[in-house]
Tab-separated table of C-alpha atoms and ligand atoms in Angstrom:
chain	number	residue	atom	x	y	z
P	1193	MET	CA	-10.125	-54.470	-8.357
P	1194	SER	CA	-12.149	-51.561	-9.678
P	1195	LYS	CA	-11.539	-49.994	-12.921
P	1196	PHE	CA	-11.390	-46.479	-11.484
P	1197	ARG	CA	-9.769	-43.330	-13.427
P	1198	LYS	CA	-8.539	-40.865	-9.922
P	1199	ILE	CA	-8.848	-41.176	-6.284
P	1200	ASN	CA	-9.029	-38.414	-4.406
P	1201	LEU	CA	-7.947	-38.163	-0.355
P	1202	ASP	CA	-10.118	-35.799	1.759
P	1203	GLU	CA	-8.002	-32.723	2.791
P	1204	ARG	CA	-8.263	-34.431	6.630
P	1205	GLN	CA	-6.419	-37.380	5.436
P	1206	MET	CA	-3.436	-35.383	4.154
P	1207	PRO	CA	0.198	-36.388	5.677
P	1208	THR	CA	1.102	-34.231	8.663
P	1209	SER	CA	4.799	-35.130	9.276
P	1210	TRP	CA	7.539	-35.447	6.437
P	1211	TYR	CA	9.259	-39.023	6.066
P	1212	ASN	CA	13.048	-39.004	6.851
P	1213	ILE	CA	14.628	-41.750	5.314
P	1214	MET	CA	18.016	-41.297	6.921
P	1215	ALA	CA	16.239	-42.993	9.741
P	1216	ASP	CA	16.297	-46.475	7.664
P	1217	MET	CA	19.203	-46.395	5.475
P	1218	PRO	CA	21.467	-49.341	6.129
P	1219	ASN	CA	24.347	-46.644	4.980
P	1220	LYS	CA	23.977	-43.578	5.611
P	1221	PRO	CA	25.495	-40.716	3.233
P	1222	GLN	CA	29.095	-39.537	4.150
P	1223	PRO	CA	29.329	-36.279	5.542
P	1224	MET	CA	29.387	-32.976	3.310
P	1225	LEU	CA	32.880	-31.195	3.220
P	1226	HIS	CA	33.676	-27.346	3.580
P	1227	PRO	CA	34.792	-26.755	0.225
P	1228	ALA	CA	37.682	-24.788	2.045
P	1229	THR	CA	39.004	-27.126	4.675
P	1230	LYS	CA	37.640	-30.159	3.564
P	1231	GLN	CA	36.455	-31.489	6.962
P	1232	PRO	CA	32.652	-32.277	7.248
P	1233	VAL	CA	30.707	-28.990	7.361
P	1234	LYS	CA	29.383	-27.694	10.511
P	1235	LEU	CA	25.550	-26.129	11.294
P	1236	GLU	CA	27.231	-22.785	11.962
P	1237	ASP	CA	29.672	-22.798	8.739
P	1238	MET	CA	25.918	-23.003	6.724
P	1239	THR	CA	23.865	-20.248	8.768
P	1240	PRO	CA	24.665	-17.496	6.114
P	1241	LEU	CA	23.311	-19.756	3.615
P	1242	PHE	CA	19.988	-21.097	5.196
P	1243	PRO	CA	17.978	-20.347	8.006
P	1244	VAL	CA	18.658	-23.161	11.219
P	1245	GLU	CA	15.722	-24.841	11.264
P	1246	LEU	CA	16.293	-26.280	7.479
P	1247	LEU	CA	19.775	-27.168	8.464
P	1248	LYS	CA	18.857	-28.929	11.579
P	1249	GLN	CA	16.581	-31.046	8.795
P	1250	GLU	CA	19.493	-31.240	6.729
P	1251	MET	CA	21.197	-33.365	9.116
P	1252	SER	CA	18.302	-35.059	11.184
P	1253	THR	CA	18.511	-38.591	11.298
P	1254	GLU	CA	14.702	-38.379	12.858
P	1255	ARG	CA	12.154	-40.715	11.084
P	1256	TRP	CA	9.439	-38.383	11.081
P	1257	ILE	CA	9.422	-34.253	11.005
P	1258	GLU	CA	6.048	-32.621	11.929
P	1259	ILE	CA	4.959	-30.074	8.845
P	1260	PRO	CA	4.190	-26.908	10.730
P	1261	GLU	CA	0.365	-25.983	10.888
P	1262	GLU	CA	0.993	-22.837	8.531
P	1263	VAL	CA	2.586	-25.314	6.186
P	1264	GLN	CA	-0.066	-27.704	5.809
P	1265	ASP	CA	-2.408	-24.959	5.713
P	1266	ILE	CA	-0.806	-23.662	2.385
P	1267	TYR	CA	-0.481	-27.488	1.475
P	1268	ARG	CA	-4.308	-27.722	1.063
P	1269	VAL	CA	-4.647	-25.020	-1.537
P	1270	TRP	CA	-3.902	-28.089	-3.688
P	1271	ARG	CA	-3.217	-31.132	-1.485
P	1272	PRO	CA	-3.840	-33.923	-1.051
P	1273	THR	CA	-3.045	-34.000	-5.233
P	1274	PRO	CA	-5.147	-36.969	-7.190
P	1275	LEU	CA	-3.423	-40.032	-8.317
P	1276	HIS	CA	-5.060	-41.472	-11.365
P	1277	ARG	CA	-4.972	-45.027	-13.164
P	1278	ALA	CA	-3.994	-44.691	-16.762
P	1279	LEU	CA	-6.393	-46.737	-18.451
P	1280	ASN	CA	-6.513	-45.245	-21.530
P	1281	LEU	CA	-2.388	-45.379	-22.175
P	1282	GLU	CA	-3.033	-48.557	-20.336
P	1283	LYS	CA	-5.334	-49.565	-23.625
P	1284	ALA	CA	-2.940	-47.927	-26.401
P	1285	LEU	CA	-0.152	-49.865	-25.108
P	1286	ASP	CA	-2.105	-52.939	-25.004
P	1287	THR	CA	-0.681	-53.915	-22.090
P	1288	PRO	CA	-1.196	-56.241	-19.077
P	1289	ALA	CA	0.493	-53.688	-16.958
P	1290	ARG	CA	-1.826	-51.437	-14.672
P	1291	ILE	CA	-0.119	-48.163	-15.039
P	1292	TYR	CA	-0.520	-45.010	-12.183
P	1293	PHE	CA	0.450	-41.915	-11.838
P	1294	LYS	CA	0.223	-38.876	-9.158
P	1295	ASN	CA	-0.249	-35.788	-10.688
P	1296	GLU	CA	1.424	-32.524	-8.603
P	1297	SER	CA	0.972	-30.765	-11.965
P	1298	VAL	CA	-2.155	-29.259	-9.748
P	1299	SER	CA	-0.572	-26.949	-7.747
P	1300	PRO	CA	-0.269	-23.637	-8.677
P	1301	ALA	CA	3.242	-23.081	-10.157
P	1302	GLY	CA	2.112	-26.609	-11.968
P	1303	SER	CA	4.867	-28.942	-10.553
P	1304	HIS	CA	5.626	-30.943	-7.308
P	1305	LYS	CA	8.010	-27.826	-6.338
P	1306	PRO	CA	5.890	-25.938	-4.367
P	1307	ASN	CA	6.048	-29.052	-1.741
P	1308	THR	CA	9.403	-27.523	-0.445
P	1309	ALA	CA	9.068	-23.886	-1.694
P	1310	VAL	CA	6.572	-23.336	1.264
P	1311	ALA	CA	7.852	-25.131	3.792
P	1312	GLN	CA	11.435	-22.876	2.858
P	1313	ALA	CA	9.762	-19.598	2.326
P	1314	TYR	CA	7.910	-20.577	5.950
P	1315	TYR	CA	11.354	-21.103	7.702
P	1316	ASN	CA	13.098	-18.081	6.095
P	1317	TYR	CA	9.944	-16.117	7.568
P	1318	LYS	CA	10.009	-17.356	10.952
P	1319	GLU	CA	14.059	-16.588	11.272
P	1320	GLY	CA	13.002	-12.958	10.248
P	1321	VAL	CA	14.733	-13.338	6.330
P	1322	LYS	CA	14.191	-10.598	4.268
P	1323	ARG	CA	15.199	-11.862	0.976
P	1324	LEU	CA	16.182	-14.840	-0.456
P	1325	THR	CA	18.476	-15.786	-3.534
P	1326	THR	CA	18.077	-18.878	-6.123
P	1327	GLU	CA	18.597	-20.339	-9.195
P	1328	THR	CA	15.943	-21.997	-11.623
P	1329	GLY	CA	16.508	-24.079	-14.926
P	1330	ALA	CA	13.094	-24.169	-16.722
P	1331	GLY	CA	11.431	-21.443	-13.944
P	1332	GLN	CA	9.773	-24.856	-12.330
P	1333	TRP	CA	11.831	-23.992	-9.406
P	1334	GLY	CA	11.705	-19.918	-9.777
P	1335	SER	CA	7.992	-19.684	-10.215
P	1336	ALA	CA	7.285	-22.087	-7.196
P	1337	LEU	CA	9.566	-20.219	-4.884
P	1338	ALA	CA	8.100	-17.181	-5.932
P	1339	TYR	CA	4.770	-17.732	-5.485
P	1340	ALA	CA	5.437	-19.407	-2.045
P	1341	CYS	CA	8.166	-15.998	-1.245
P	1342	ASP	CA	5.385	-14.101	-1.922
P	1343	ILE	CA	2.483	-15.454	0.407
P	1344	PHE	CA	5.174	-14.936	3.378
P	1345	GLY	CA	6.317	-10.990	2.025
P	1346	LEU	CA	9.632	-12.612	1.487
P	1347	GLU	CA	11.455	-10.693	-1.835
P	1348	LEU	CA	12.899	-13.220	-4.486
P	1349	GLN	CA	15.924	-12.448	-6.940
P	1350	VAL	CA	15.755	-15.227	-9.465
P	1351	PHE	CA	18.752	-16.289	-11.571
P	1352	MET	CA	17.499	-18.104	-14.558
P	1353	VAL	CA	19.328	-20.273	-16.678
P	1354	ARG	CA	20.060	-18.383	-19.772
P	1355	VAL	CA	19.091	-20.972	-22.271
P	1356	SER	CA	15.617	-21.395	-20.462
P	1357	TYR	CA	15.363	-17.935	-19.932
P	1358	GLU	CA	14.874	-17.233	-23.643
P	1359	GLN	CA	13.217	-20.599	-24.330
P	1360	LYS	CA	10.838	-20.093	-21.943
P	1361	PRO	CA	9.657	-16.648	-21.547
P	1362	TYR	CA	6.267	-17.390	-19.945
P	1363	ARG	CA	7.931	-19.217	-16.399
P	1364	LYS	CA	9.777	-15.323	-16.377
P	1365	MET	CA	6.081	-13.579	-16.358
P	1366	MET	CA	4.812	-15.970	-13.403
P	1367	MET	CA	7.563	-15.294	-11.517
P	1368	ASN	CA	7.104	-11.333	-12.088
P	1369	THR	CA	3.459	-11.722	-11.216
P	1370	TRP	CA	4.141	-13.395	-7.924
P	1371	ASN	CA	6.492	-10.068	-7.079
P	1372	ALA	CA	9.815	-11.601	-7.994
P	1373	ASN	CA	12.707	-10.530	-9.560
P	1374	VAL	CA	14.283	-12.463	-12.591
P	1375	VAL	CA	17.553	-11.971	-14.301
P	1376	PRO	CA	19.397	-14.457	-16.785
P	1377	SER	CA	22.450	-16.509	-15.692
P	1378	PRO	CA	24.770	-15.853	-16.301
P	1379	SER	CA	24.797	-12.291	-15.442
P	1380	SER	CA	26.373	-9.587	-14.664
P	1381	LEU	CA	25.128	-8.945	-11.190
P	1382	THR	CA	27.953	-11.305	-9.331
P	1383	GLU	CA	31.568	-11.755	-9.546
P	1384	ALA	CA	30.650	-15.323	-10.493
P	1385	GLY	CA	28.564	-14.160	-13.717
P	1386	ARG	CA	30.981	-11.607	-14.689
P	1387	ARG	CA	34.023	-14.063	-14.860
P	1388	ILE	CA	31.769	-16.885	-16.803
P	1389	LEU	CA	30.908	-14.374	-19.224
P	1390	ALA	CA	34.051	-12.690	-19.747
P	1391	GLU	CA	35.435	-16.130	-20.927
P	1392	HIS	CA	32.372	-17.362	-22.539
P	1393	PRO	CA	30.497	-14.294	-23.688
P	1394	ASP	CA	27.342	-16.309	-24.906
P	1395	SER	CA	27.006	-19.055	-22.403
P	1396	PRO	CA	24.064	-21.062	-22.477
P	1397	GLY	CA	24.169	-20.580	-18.703
P	1398	SER	CA	23.522	-24.183	-16.530
P	1399	LEU	CA	22.116	-24.690	-12.843
P	1400	GLY	CA	25.791	-25.104	-11.754
P	1401	ILE	CA	26.559	-21.549	-12.608
P	1402	ALA	CA	23.227	-20.252	-11.631
P	1403	ILE	CA	23.833	-21.765	-8.230
P	1404	SER	CA	27.282	-19.723	-7.666
P	1405	GLU	CA	25.526	-16.832	-8.324
P	1406	ALA	CA	22.441	-16.913	-5.954
P	1407	VAL	CA	25.041	-18.033	-3.568
P	1408	GLU	CA	27.019	-15.336	-3.673
P	1409	MET	CA	24.700	-12.791	-3.443
P	1410	ALA	CA	22.915	-14.395	-0.004
P	1411	VAL	CA	26.860	-15.058	1.748
P	1412	LYS	CA	27.289	-11.148	0.726
P	1413	ASP	CA	23.847	-9.679	2.750
P	1414	PRO	CA	22.872	-10.569	6.491
P	1415	ASP	CA	19.305	-10.341	5.366
P	1416	THR	CA	19.474	-12.594	2.850
P	1417	ARG	CA	19.388	-16.560	2.557
P	1418	TYR	CA	19.770	-18.857	-0.312
P	1419	SER	CA	17.263	-21.723	-1.071
P	1420	LEU	CA	17.941	-24.473	-3.514
P	1421	GLY	CA	14.783	-26.805	-5.185
P	1422	SER	CA	16.644	-29.929	-5.280
P	1423	VAL	CA	19.507	-32.223	-4.106
P	1424	LEU	CA	19.832	-31.187	-0.586
P	1425	ASN	CA	18.089	-33.613	2.069
P	1426	HIS	CA	15.853	-30.875	3.704
P	1427	VAL	CA	14.681	-30.531	0.105
P	1428	LEU	CA	13.894	-33.989	-0.709
P	1429	LEU	CA	11.910	-34.437	2.945
P	1430	HIS	CA	9.672	-32.384	1.980
P	1431	GLN	CA	8.563	-33.741	-1.353
P	1432	THR	CA	7.965	-36.912	0.743
P	1433	ILE	CA	4.483	-35.690	0.928
P	1434	ILE	CA	3.743	-36.940	-2.601
P	1435	GLY	CA	4.698	-40.979	-1.724
P	1436	GLN	CA	2.655	-40.591	1.900
P	1437	GLU	CA	-0.506	-39.883	0.057
P	1438	ALA	CA	0.541	-41.975	-2.956
P	1439	ILE	CA	0.535	-45.371	-0.281
P	1440	LYS	CA	-2.996	-44.128	1.073
P	1441	GLN	CA	-4.608	-43.782	-2.349
P	1442	MET	CA	-2.509	-47.363	-3.761
P	1443	GLU	CA	-4.344	-48.870	-0.720
P	1444	MET	CA	-7.861	-47.772	-1.330
P	1445	ALA	CA	-6.869	-48.454	-5.065
P	1446	GLY	CA	-6.602	-52.228	-3.626
P	1447	ASP	CA	-2.969	-52.077	-5.513
P	1448	PHE	CA	0.710	-51.758	-4.729
P	1449	PRO	CA	3.432	-50.892	-7.238
P	1450	ASP	CA	6.071	-53.189	-8.424
P	1451	VAL	CA	7.624	-50.017	-10.013
P	1452	VAL	CA	7.780	-46.334	-8.686
P	1453	ILE	CA	9.009	-44.256	-11.311
P	1454	GLY	CA	10.413	-40.719	-11.026
P	1455	CYS	CA	12.554	-38.083	-13.439
P	1456	PHE	CA	15.514	-37.083	-12.132
P	1457	GLY	CA	17.221	-33.653	-12.363
P	1458	GLY	CA	18.798	-33.596	-8.694
P	1459	GLY	CA	16.248	-36.169	-7.193
P	1460	SER	CA	13.292	-34.305	-5.491
P	1461	ASN	CA	10.212	-35.499	-6.880
P	1462	PHE	CA	12.196	-39.099	-7.245
P	1463	ALA	CA	12.339	-39.340	-3.600
P	1464	GLY	CA	9.021	-37.517	-2.507
P	1465	ILE	CA	7.283	-40.364	-4.539
P	1466	SER	CA	9.817	-43.490	-3.903
P	1467	PHE	CA	11.295	-42.836	-0.477
P	1468	PRO	CA	7.940	-43.779	1.430
P	1469	PHE	CA	7.245	-46.597	-0.547
P	1470	LEU	CA	11.304	-47.201	-0.037
P	1471	ARG	CA	10.486	-47.109	4.064
P	1472	LEU	CA	8.168	-50.361	3.494
P	1473	LYS	CA	11.148	-52.183	1.675
P	1474	LEU	CA	13.733	-51.375	3.985
P	1475	THR	CA	11.414	-51.832	7.562
P	1476	GLU	CA	9.079	-54.611	6.155
P	1477	GLY	CA	10.998	-55.847	3.631
P	1478	LYS	CA	8.146	-55.049	0.507
P	1479	LYS	CA	9.811	-56.149	-2.864
P	1480	LEU	CA	9.530	-53.330	-5.117
P	1481	ARG	CA	11.786	-51.602	-7.531
P	1482	ALA	CA	12.254	-47.419	-7.760
P	1483	ILE	CA	13.756	-46.375	-11.086
P	1484	ALA	CA	15.333	-42.661	-11.289
P	1485	VAL	CA	15.294	-41.608	-15.056
P	1486	GLU	CA	17.491	-39.069	-16.266
P	1487	PRO	CA	18.053	-37.566	-19.957
P	1488	ALA	CA	20.793	-39.341	-21.963
P	1489	SER	CA	22.238	-36.111	-22.378
P	1490	CYS	CA	22.792	-35.650	-18.830
P	1491	PRO	CA	23.692	-39.001	-17.277
P	1492	LYS	CA	25.339	-38.612	-14.271
P	1493	LEU	CA	23.726	-41.693	-12.030
P	1494	THR	CA	24.060	-44.012	-15.294
P	1495	ARG	CA	27.637	-42.950	-16.549
P	1496	GLY	CA	28.845	-40.537	-14.033
P	1497	THR	CA	31.205	-41.385	-10.945
P	1498	PHE	CA	30.680	-41.598	-7.179
P	1499	ALA	CA	32.816	-38.774	-5.735
P	1500	TYR	CA	33.170	-35.675	-3.477
P	1501	ASP	CA	32.125	-32.370	-5.846
P	1502	PHE	CA	30.505	-29.555	-5.651
P	1503	GLY	CA	27.089	-28.520	-6.312
P	1504	ASP	CA	27.782	-25.704	-8.139
P	1505	THR	CA	30.381	-24.513	-11.242
P	1506	VAL	CA	32.433	-21.759	-9.324
P	1507	GLY	CA	33.093	-24.596	-6.058
P	1508	MET	CA	31.405	-22.450	-3.034
P	1509	THR	CA	28.832	-25.185	-2.063
P	1510	PRO	CA	30.036	-27.517	0.232
P	1511	LEU	CA	31.538	-30.661	-1.337
P	1512	ILE	CA	28.754	-33.313	-1.547
P	1513	PRO	CA	29.207	-37.043	-1.967
P	1514	MET	CA	27.219	-37.956	-5.121
P	1515	TYR	CA	27.202	-39.416	-8.376
P	1516	THR	CA	28.365	-36.357	-10.699
P	1517	LEU	CA	29.476	-35.894	-14.294
P	1518	GLY	CA	32.036	-33.002	-13.016
P	1519	HIS	CA	30.712	-29.466	-11.617
P	1520	ASN	CA	32.141	-27.987	-15.117
P	1521	PHE	CA	29.810	-30.392	-17.062
P	1522	ILE	CA	27.237	-28.014	-19.652
P	1523	PRO	CA	24.617	-30.360	-20.383
P	1524	ALA	CA	22.929	-29.938	-24.148
P	1525	LYS	CA	20.334	-27.798	-24.424
P	1526	ILE	CA	17.473	-30.008	-24.088
P	1527	HIS	CA	13.969	-28.833	-23.205
P	1528	ALA	CA	14.087	-30.745	-19.916
P	1529	GLY	CA	15.434	-27.992	-18.278
P	1530	GLY	CA	14.997	-29.020	-14.894
P	1531	LEU	CA	16.931	-32.063	-15.612
P	1532	ARG	CA	19.872	-30.678	-16.759
P	1533	TYR	CA	21.950	-30.771	-13.464
P	1534	HIS	CA	25.629	-32.404	-13.403
P	1535	GLY	CA	25.185	-33.667	-9.766
P	1536	ALA	CA	22.804	-35.903	-7.398
P	1537	GLY	CA	21.337	-35.494	-3.945
P	1538	ALA	CA	23.838	-37.251	-1.651
P	1539	ILE	CA	21.225	-39.991	-0.166
P	1540	VAL	CA	19.573	-40.806	-3.626
P	1541	SER	CA	23.282	-41.389	-4.696
P	1542	GLN	CA	23.960	-43.576	-1.370
P	1543	LEU	CA	21.048	-45.408	-2.419
P	1544	LEU	CA	21.965	-46.209	-6.238
P	1545	LYS	CA	25.424	-47.029	-4.994
P	1546	ASP	CA	24.045	-49.966	-2.400
P	1547	LYS	CA	21.808	-50.932	-5.245
P	1548	ILE	CA	18.447	-49.745	-3.392
P	1549	ILE	CA	17.403	-48.176	-6.431
P	1550	GLU	CA	17.865	-47.961	-10.185
P	1551	ALA	CA	18.897	-45.608	-12.740
P	1552	VAL	CA	17.852	-45.438	-16.295
P	1553	SER	CA	18.852	-42.743	-18.933
P	1554	ILE	CA	16.033	-41.686	-21.936
P	1555	PRO	CA	17.190	-39.757	-25.218
P	1556	GLN	CA	15.101	-36.759	-25.972
P	1557	LEU	CA	12.757	-37.997	-28.890
P	1558	GLU	CA	11.727	-41.131	-27.120
P	1559	THR	CA	10.579	-39.184	-24.235
P	1560	PHE	CA	8.719	-36.374	-26.349
P	1561	GLU	CA	7.316	-39.445	-27.922
P	1562	ALA	CA	6.169	-40.461	-24.590
P	1563	GLY	CA	4.754	-37.245	-23.595
P	1564	VAL	CA	2.382	-36.896	-26.547
P	1565	LEU	CA	1.206	-40.129	-26.165
P	1566	PHE	CA	0.448	-39.488	-22.776
P	1567	ALA	CA	-1.128	-35.980	-23.602
P	1568	ARG	CA	-3.591	-38.092	-26.235
P	1569	THR	CA	-4.702	-40.833	-23.788
P	1570	GLU	CA	-4.988	-39.518	-20.747
P	1571	GLY	CA	-5.488	-35.586	-21.831
P	1572	ILE	CA	-2.834	-33.817	-19.707
P	1573	ILE	CA	0.219	-32.111	-21.317
P	1574	PRO	CA	3.121	-33.361	-19.265
P	1575	ALA	CA	6.232	-31.138	-18.578
P	1576	PRO	CA	9.546	-32.219	-20.610
P	1577	GLU	CA	10.792	-33.551	-17.365
P	1578	SER	CA	8.117	-35.615	-16.600
P	1579	THR	CA	8.041	-36.851	-19.581
P	1580	HIS	CA	11.055	-38.968	-18.936
P	1581	ALA	CA	9.158	-40.920	-16.236
P	1582	ILE	CA	6.555	-41.597	-18.393
P	1583	ALA	CA	9.000	-42.854	-20.735
P	1584	ALA	CA	10.194	-45.122	-18.897
P	1585	ALA	CA	6.939	-46.405	-17.316
P	1586	ILE	CA	6.014	-47.252	-20.967
P	1587	ARG	CA	9.120	-48.830	-21.782
P	1588	GLU	CA	8.327	-51.165	-18.372
P	1589	ALA	CA	4.035	-51.813	-19.373
P	1590	LYS	CA	6.153	-52.700	-23.125
P	1591	LYS	CA	8.027	-55.366	-20.990
P	1592	ALA	CA	5.461	-56.556	-19.187
P	1593	LYS	CA	3.414	-57.058	-22.333
P	1594	GLU	CA	6.236	-59.209	-24.168
P	1595	GLU	CA	7.062	-60.988	-20.871
P	1596	GLY	CA	3.387	-61.784	-20.508
P	1597	VAL	CA	2.988	-60.675	-17.001
P	1598	SER	CA	0.369	-58.380	-14.930
P	1599	LYS	CA	2.778	-55.665	-13.005
P	1600	THR	CA	1.835	-52.423	-11.242
P	1601	ILE	CA	3.642	-49.088	-12.141
P	1602	LEU	CA	3.233	-46.104	-10.196
P	1603	PHE	CA	5.117	-43.127	-11.768
P	1604	ASN	CA	5.064	-39.564	-10.542
P	1605	LEU	CA	3.535	-36.933	-12.984
P	1606	SER	CA	5.812	-34.029	-11.677
P	1607	GLY	CA	4.419	-31.151	-13.315
P	1608	HIS	CA	2.230	-30.472	-16.701
P	1609	GLY	CA	4.115	-28.915	-19.796
P	1610	VAL	CA	1.276	-26.110	-20.641
P	1611	ILE	CA	4.062	-23.446	-20.317
P	1612	ASP	CA	6.689	-25.517	-21.907
P	1613	LEU	CA	4.670	-25.940	-25.450
P	1614	ALA	CA	7.017	-24.250	-27.675
P	1615	ALA	CA	9.237	-27.685	-27.063
P	1616	TYR	CA	6.212	-29.322	-28.229
P	1617	ASP	CA	6.074	-27.158	-31.463
P	1618	GLN	CA	9.667	-28.039	-31.693
P	1619	TYR	CA	8.946	-31.539	-31.692
P	1620	PHE	CA	6.359	-31.693	-34.006
P	1621	SER	CA	8.239	-29.801	-36.360
P	1622	GLY	CA	10.806	-32.401	-36.621
P	1623	LYS	CA	13.546	-29.782	-35.055
P	1624	LEU	CA	14.407	-31.655	-31.703
P	1625	GLU	CA	17.056	-34.239	-31.645
P	1626	ASN	CA	19.026	-36.352	-29.240
P	1627	TYR	CA	22.297	-35.697	-27.878
P	1628	ALA	CA	24.690	-38.486	-27.787
P	1629	ILE	CA	27.434	-37.867	-25.614
P	1630	SER	CA	30.811	-39.902	-25.824
P	1631	ASP	CA	32.764	-41.522	-22.945
P	1632	GLU	CA	35.263	-39.129	-24.098
P	1633	GLU	CA	33.192	-35.831	-23.228
P	1634	ILE	CA	32.556	-37.194	-19.540
P	1635	GLN	CA	36.086	-38.471	-18.860
P	1636	ASN	CA	37.306	-34.898	-19.801
P	1637	SER	CA	34.627	-33.671	-17.524
P	1638	LEU	CA	35.332	-36.129	-14.539
P	1639	LYS	CA	38.941	-34.998	-15.087
P	1640	GLU	CA	38.375	-31.834	-13.121
P	1641	LEU	CA	37.026	-33.086	-10.306
P	1642	GLN	CA	39.199	-32.979	-7.183
P	1643	PRO	CA	40.141	-36.024	-5.900
P	1644	VAL	CA	38.911	-36.454	-2.596
P	1645	ASN	CA	38.706	-39.830	-0.447
P	1646	VAL	CA	35.008	-41.266	-0.503
U	2056	PLP	C1	12.596	-29.398	-11.693
U	2056	PLP	C2	11.433	-30.230	-11.805
U	2056	PLP	C3	12.212	-32.000	-11.991
U	2056	PLP	C4	13.561	-32.289	-11.511
U	2056	PLP	O1	13.728	-31.852	-10.310
U	2056	PLP	P1	13.749	-33.279	-9.259
U	2056	PLP	O2	14.601	-32.702	-8.042
U	2056	PLP	O3	14.733	-33.753	-9.397
U	2056	PLP	O4	12.916	-33.483	-8.866
U	2056	PLP	C5	11.000	-32.883	-12.473
U	2056	PLP	N1	9.833	-32.452	-13.100
U	2056	PLP	C6	9.403	-31.131	-12.969
U	2056	PLP	C7	8.190	-30.510	-13.479
U	2056	PLP	C8	10.387	-29.965	-12.264
U	2056	PLP	O5	9.866	-28.913	-12.261
């Protein structure tokens, strides 16, 4: 095995289809339910929110879905992304494990999110939509969609979770640079926002609240659609280009992962890196573990419950069968804004329920410690979200050392943290803390769940 540091694919080797894991799942997820009737949602129910082509993808069980030429063309601005072997990190950990990472931080917005943003903007543009609305946490999704909408000449209204709007002004400036409108959420632009502000004037906001606002605004205007950066099947689908490239690159390295790791907000970058590998597990019996890594302060996968729940706070979205902490759960103000979400995608939830994937949760300080070690060894300053994947990879590498076994670890570097440096500053000055969450708090939040038979 050669000790290379980086494998680049040629533009011509970029995959031309997305992989739909629905085709290969032993148990498909239960259908989403209409919020009012509690009946399975039909495509027509969702057309006020999404273009038809994305809804078809949402419900598709076709294994491969072709990436439109126009989308491929834009992907080639930054794709294929490099695969690195983290030799310096391995050395610092003195581990027998081989650690690889897929570098999604090289996109224009600095994360994996443009993989779906470009696809979504494209299908909306093709169907004559004029304007998109969306929510954003740390601002990664908002900036990715701003970049994509600007390419296709679509207007964009972004509802940015207030705590992030205040912590991360530079993301807002990026969105403005790409011509998007940005307001802190809860805002006074929508009924949902006004209602929450009346009750909690200094609400830090949450992704769930911001989604309610963006959905409300889209439903009220026939030229406007809504766009979501994670959770939904079509979003996870678009991210699978990551893992398909990684399979080719691992082949070139003459290696294959025993463990594939992604941090977990709603599931899109985890799905992106892991689903193409899980295809090999599900259809060819390849042995590998896929680990989703969530913050200890927002532990839906490890401490939540599997139930039908709303994707937003107000209860406007369909009910999704998923691991959830309850749609009213407001996570602590950790810096990994993209991981502050109460629920999980239906596909990922089903895979976890069926024990095809695993989940772990990691406290904030351990993730920053991992991020700093990574920056000092591999040079790239990771996004606070991505530090969760790094921390889990380090745990696996340390375990390999204790057990004296060699193993191959692959994680997704979902984004860089150059716009999150204030978080690093706080870490260095000792101001960051871990947020423990009690079983009682979780039970209280779950109490508000509407019981639906699963
Ligand atoms: C949004 C985001 C995440 C979390 O979202 P997923 O949909 O779970 O991938 C992780 N990392 C970065 C850098 C992000 O921007």
